[in-house]
């Protein structure tokens, strides 16, 4: 799931240019999108690692 989030962020980076009227708004949105995506991916990865060590 973590890798899917990052792949989808890369796809969205190319398609979001059509959703915003100006570049400033799109850039601000992409900064937020990047941060949230990487935090969510890190949390999912961390959860998998914890689960693997707890069950070992």
PDB file of C-alpha atoms in Angstrom:
ATOM      1  CA  UNK A   1       0.000   0.000   0.000  1.00  0.00           C
ATOM      2  CA  UNK A   2       2.852   2.382   0.790  1.00  0.00           C
ATOM      3  CA  UNK A   3       4.355   2.008  -2.663  1.00  0.00           C
ATOM      4  CA  UNK A   4       0.923   2.474  -4.230  1.00  0.00           C
ATOM      5  CA  UNK A   5       0.546   5.815  -2.438  1.00  0.00           C
ATOM      6  CA  UNK A   6       3.856   7.026  -3.823  1.00  0.00           C
ATOM      7  CA  UNK A   7       3.065   5.790  -7.340  1.00  0.00           C
ATOM      8  CA  UNK A   8      -0.319   7.531  -7.215  1.00  0.00           C
ATOM      9  CA  UNK A   9       1.362  10.752  -6.055  1.00  0.00           C
ATOM     10  CA  UNK A  10       3.592  10.618  -9.119  1.00  0.00           C
ATOM     11  CA  UNK A  11       0.568  10.139 -11.375  1.00  0.00           C
ATOM     12  CA  UNK A  12      -1.320  12.940  -9.638  1.00  0.00           C
ATOM     13  CA  UNK A  13       1.614  15.320 -10.015  1.00  0.00           C
ATOM     14  CA  UNK A  14       1.104  15.199 -13.772  1.00  0.00           C
ATOM     15  CA  UNK A  15      -2.689  15.421 -13.735  1.00  0.00           C
ATOM     16  CA  UNK A  16      -3.183  18.080 -11.042  1.00  0.00           C
ATOM     17  CA  UNK A  17      -1.921  20.807 -13.356  1.00  0.00           C
ATOM     18  CA  UNK A  18      -5.359  20.761 -15.019  1.00  0.00           C
ATOM     19  CA  UNK A  19      -7.285  21.226 -11.749  1.00  0.00           C
ATOM     20  CA  UNK A  20      -5.788  24.512 -10.556  1.00  0.00           C
ATOM     21  CA  UNK A  21      -6.097  27.942 -12.126  1.00  0.00           C
ATOM     22  CA  UNK A  22      -2.662  29.203 -11.105  1.00  0.00           C
ATOM     23  CA  UNK A  23       0.743  27.705 -10.459  1.00  0.00           C
ATOM     24  CA  UNK A  24       1.050  29.061  -6.915  1.00  0.00           C
ATOM     25  CA  UNK A  25      -2.018  27.179  -5.724  1.00  0.00           C
ATOM     26  CA  UNK A  26      -0.944  24.001  -7.472  1.00  0.00           C
ATOM     27  CA  UNK A  27       2.544  24.237  -5.983  1.00  0.00           C
ATOM     28  CA  UNK A  28       1.158  24.747  -2.472  1.00  0.00           C
ATOM     29  CA  UNK A  29      -1.187  21.798  -2.923  1.00  0.00           C
ATOM     30  CA  UNK A  30       1.631  19.568  -4.160  1.00  0.00           C
ATOM     31  CA  UNK A  31       3.757  20.467  -1.128  1.00  0.00           C
ATOM     32  CA  UNK A  32       0.898  19.376   1.128  1.00  0.00           C
ATOM     33  CA  UNK A  33       0.246  16.274  -1.002  1.00  0.00           C
ATOM     34  CA  UNK A  34       3.911  15.253  -0.884  1.00  0.00           C
ATOM     35  CA  UNK A  35       4.136  15.601   2.877  1.00  0.00           C
ATOM     36  CA  UNK A  36       0.931  13.707   3.549  1.00  0.00           C
ATOM     37  CA  UNK A  37       1.818  10.949   1.089  1.00  0.00           C
ATOM     38  CA  UNK A  38       5.287  10.369   2.500  1.00  0.00           C
ATOM     39  CA  UNK A  39       4.038  10.449   6.095  1.00  0.00           C
ATOM     40  CA  UNK A  40       1.278   7.951   5.291  1.00  0.00           C
ATOM     41  CA  UNK A  41       3.727   5.694   3.434  1.00  0.00           C
ATOM     42  CA  UNK A  42       6.177   5.855   6.343  1.00  0.00           C
ATOM     43  CA  UNK A  43       3.418   4.976   8.826  1.00  0.00           C
ATOM     44  CA  UNK A  44       2.308   2.008   6.739  1.00  0.00           C
ATOM     45  CA  UNK A  45       5.888   0.790   6.413  1.00  0.00           C
ATOM     46  CA  UNK A  46       6.472   1.226  10.138  1.00  0.00           C
ATOM     47  CA  UNK A  47       3.278  -0.720  10.916  1.00  0.00           C
ATOM     48  CA  UNK A  48       4.405  -3.627   8.743  1.00  0.00           C
ATOM     49  CA  UNK A  49       7.804  -3.708  10.438  1.00  0.00           C
ATOM     50  CA  UNK A  50       6.242  -3.649  13.908  1.00  0.00           C
ATOM     51  CA  UNK A  51       3.793  -6.404  13.027  1.00  0.00           C
ATOM     52  CA  UNK A  52       6.582  -8.574  11.633  1.00  0.00           C
ATOM     53  CA  UNK A  53       8.674  -8.193  14.801  1.00  0.00           C
ATOM     54  CA  UNK A  54       5.758  -8.732  17.177  1.00  0.00           C
ATOM     55  CA  UNK A  55       4.763 -11.966  15.486  1.00  0.00           C
ATOM     56  CA  UNK A  56       8.325 -13.287  15.363  1.00  0.00           C
TER      57      UNK A  56
END
